[in-house]
Amino acid sequence: MGNWIPPESETLMFNIDGSARGSPGFAGIGGVLCDQSGKVFCSFSLSVVWQEAVAVEILAIAKACDLCASKPQLKDRKIVISSDCLVAVSWINSADIGNFNLLNLIYGIRNLLCTLGQTSVQFSSRVSNSYADLLAKRGADGDRDVITWEV
């Protein structure tokens, strides 16, 4: 997984990424949920409707939140959703919305984060997100949509 930086012990890391072929353009989102040893619990690669780059990152964060919320066994786990888009992370974590068109999606993510309790969104460098980037590019290229669970 490239220069992936593992999470702390007892924490799961959901590396996510979005890829837009132009802005706006064909787009995809991808992510991989791993523990500190690199064991994969979930991965996804999905095509999304033509989107601008930051919107695609927000969609990837939303999908990771939805997937975490869909598994009761993850409810009490500490999960870090890691994005290489500082703008998207700041819109999720601050009072500033940044983009009115994404208002409902951002508030939806914030509500899910409250429900999930120990789940947070943080910025990480692009080099540590290489596998999520590959999955997002597959989605942008129109490869078939895939969500895989290993738990």
C-alpha positions as MATLAB code, in Angstrom:
seq = 'MGNWIPPESETLMFNIDGSARGSPGFAGIGGVLCDQSGKVFCSFSLSVVWQEAVAVEILAIAKACDLCASKPQLKDRKIVISSDCLVAVSWINSADIGNFNLLNLIYGIRNLLCTLGQTSVQFSSRVSNSYADLLAKRGADGDRDVITWEV';
ca = [
       0.000    0.000    0.000;
       2.788    2.407   -0.830;
       3.903    4.640    2.030;
       0.842    3.844    4.119;
       1.087    4.948    7.723;
      -0.740    2.500   10.000;
      -3.123    3.725   12.688;
      -2.486    3.475   16.400;
      -3.193    0.165   18.126;
      -6.926   -0.570   18.494;
      -7.730    2.007   15.779;
      -8.913    1.341   12.247;
      -7.866    3.605    9.369;
     -10.214    4.218    6.441;
      -8.005    5.734    3.726;
     -10.263    7.306    1.100;
      -9.740    9.212   -2.103;
     -11.628   10.743   -4.980;
     -10.535   11.031   -8.567;
     -11.977   13.382  -11.168;
     -10.980   13.258  -14.827;
     -11.288   17.013  -15.283;
     -13.147   19.336  -12.968;
     -15.946   18.607  -13.446;
     -15.399   15.299  -15.176;
     -15.857   11.548  -14.926;
     -15.214   10.700  -11.308;
     -14.731    7.837   -8.912;
     -14.275    7.256   -5.216;
     -12.330    4.579   -3.405;
     -11.274    3.548    0.041;
      -9.750    0.837    2.166;
     -10.352    0.145    5.881;
      -7.389   -1.473    7.665;
      -6.092   -2.138   11.150;
      -2.553   -1.369   12.358;
      -1.195   -4.597   10.842;
      -2.611   -3.763    7.397;
      -5.425   -6.319    7.581;
      -8.166   -5.130    5.215;
     -11.721   -5.056    6.598;
     -13.414   -3.246    3.719;
     -12.608   -1.720    0.352;
     -14.669    0.108   -2.226;
     -14.306    1.485   -5.739;
     -17.300    3.325   -7.193;
     -18.101    5.500  -10.185;
     -19.923    8.735   -9.381;
     -21.703   11.283  -11.544;
     -19.592   14.046  -13.071;
     -18.193   15.991  -10.150;
     -15.616   18.597   -9.236;
     -12.535   17.363   -7.355;
     -13.440   18.552   -3.826;
     -17.011   17.263   -4.185;
     -15.624   13.831   -5.072;
     -13.504   13.822   -1.886;
     -16.583   14.754    0.168;
     -18.511   11.895   -1.494;
     -15.696    9.465   -0.599;
     -15.794   10.604    3.050;
     -19.578   10.189    3.059;
     -19.306    6.656    1.633;
     -16.745    5.665    4.275;
     -19.067    6.996    6.999;
     -22.034    5.100    5.508;
     -20.044    1.870    5.341;
     -18.856    2.230    8.957;
     -22.419    2.917   10.093;
     -23.699   -0.154    8.215;
     -21.711   -2.604   10.366;
     -22.840   -2.843   14.011;
     -19.505   -4.457   14.981;
     -17.760   -1.182   14.068;
     -20.008    1.030   16.211;
     -17.695    1.074   19.242;
     -14.411    1.014   17.307;
     -12.146    4.023   16.958;
     -11.959    4.764   13.226;
      -9.986    7.484   11.463;
     -11.166    8.410    7.974;
      -8.083    9.737    6.211;
      -8.265   12.025    3.160;
      -5.514   13.732    1.194;
      -7.764   16.741    0.503;
      -7.180   19.412    3.137;
     -10.123   21.499    1.909;
     -12.591   18.606    2.246;
     -11.290   17.701    5.708;
     -11.554   21.305    6.874;
     -15.140   21.607    5.586;
     -16.111   18.486    7.541;
     -14.306   19.452   10.752;
     -15.001   23.194   11.002;
     -18.040   25.430   11.242;
     -17.226   26.742    7.738;
     -19.223   24.927    5.061;
     -17.090   26.127    2.175;
     -19.502   25.154   -0.595;
     -23.242   25.758   -0.343;
     -23.957   23.108   -2.999;
     -22.499   20.462   -0.667;
     -24.329   21.692    2.448;
     -26.646   18.677    2.854;
     -23.854   16.188    2.240;
     -21.516   17.880    4.722;
     -24.212   18.053    7.409;
     -25.068   14.415    6.724;
     -21.428   13.445    7.301;
     -21.272   15.495   10.492;
     -24.426   13.787   11.788;
     -23.047   10.336   10.969;
     -19.784   11.172   12.741;
     -21.787   12.070   15.870;
     -23.675    8.779   15.615;
     -20.478    6.788   15.139;
     -18.930    8.407   18.211;
     -15.275    7.460   17.893;
     -14.946    8.113   14.162;
     -13.055   11.171   12.949;
     -11.855   12.667    9.669;
      -8.235   13.750    9.284;
      -5.855   14.948    6.609;
      -2.977   12.752    5.442;
      -0.440   13.185    2.694;
      -1.150   11.889   -0.786;
       1.695    9.351   -0.655;
       0.067    7.511    2.253;
      -3.180    7.169    0.279;
      -1.882    5.358   -2.802;
      -4.165    2.304   -2.635;
      -7.293    4.421   -2.081;
      -6.155    6.587   -5.020;
      -5.913    3.487   -7.235;
      -9.431    2.419   -6.219;
     -10.804    5.918   -6.923;
      -9.148    5.987  -10.362;
     -10.732    2.633  -11.198;
     -14.094    4.161  -10.346;
     -13.384    7.222  -12.507;
     -12.433    4.941  -15.390;
     -15.846    3.305  -15.215;
     -14.684   -0.084  -13.952;
     -17.453   -1.981  -12.230;
     -18.519   -0.737   -8.799;
     -17.199   -2.905   -5.971;
     -17.699   -2.934   -2.214;
     -15.941   -5.794   -0.415;
     -16.189   -6.682    3.287;
     -13.768   -9.023    5.020;
     -15.582   -9.000    8.397;
];
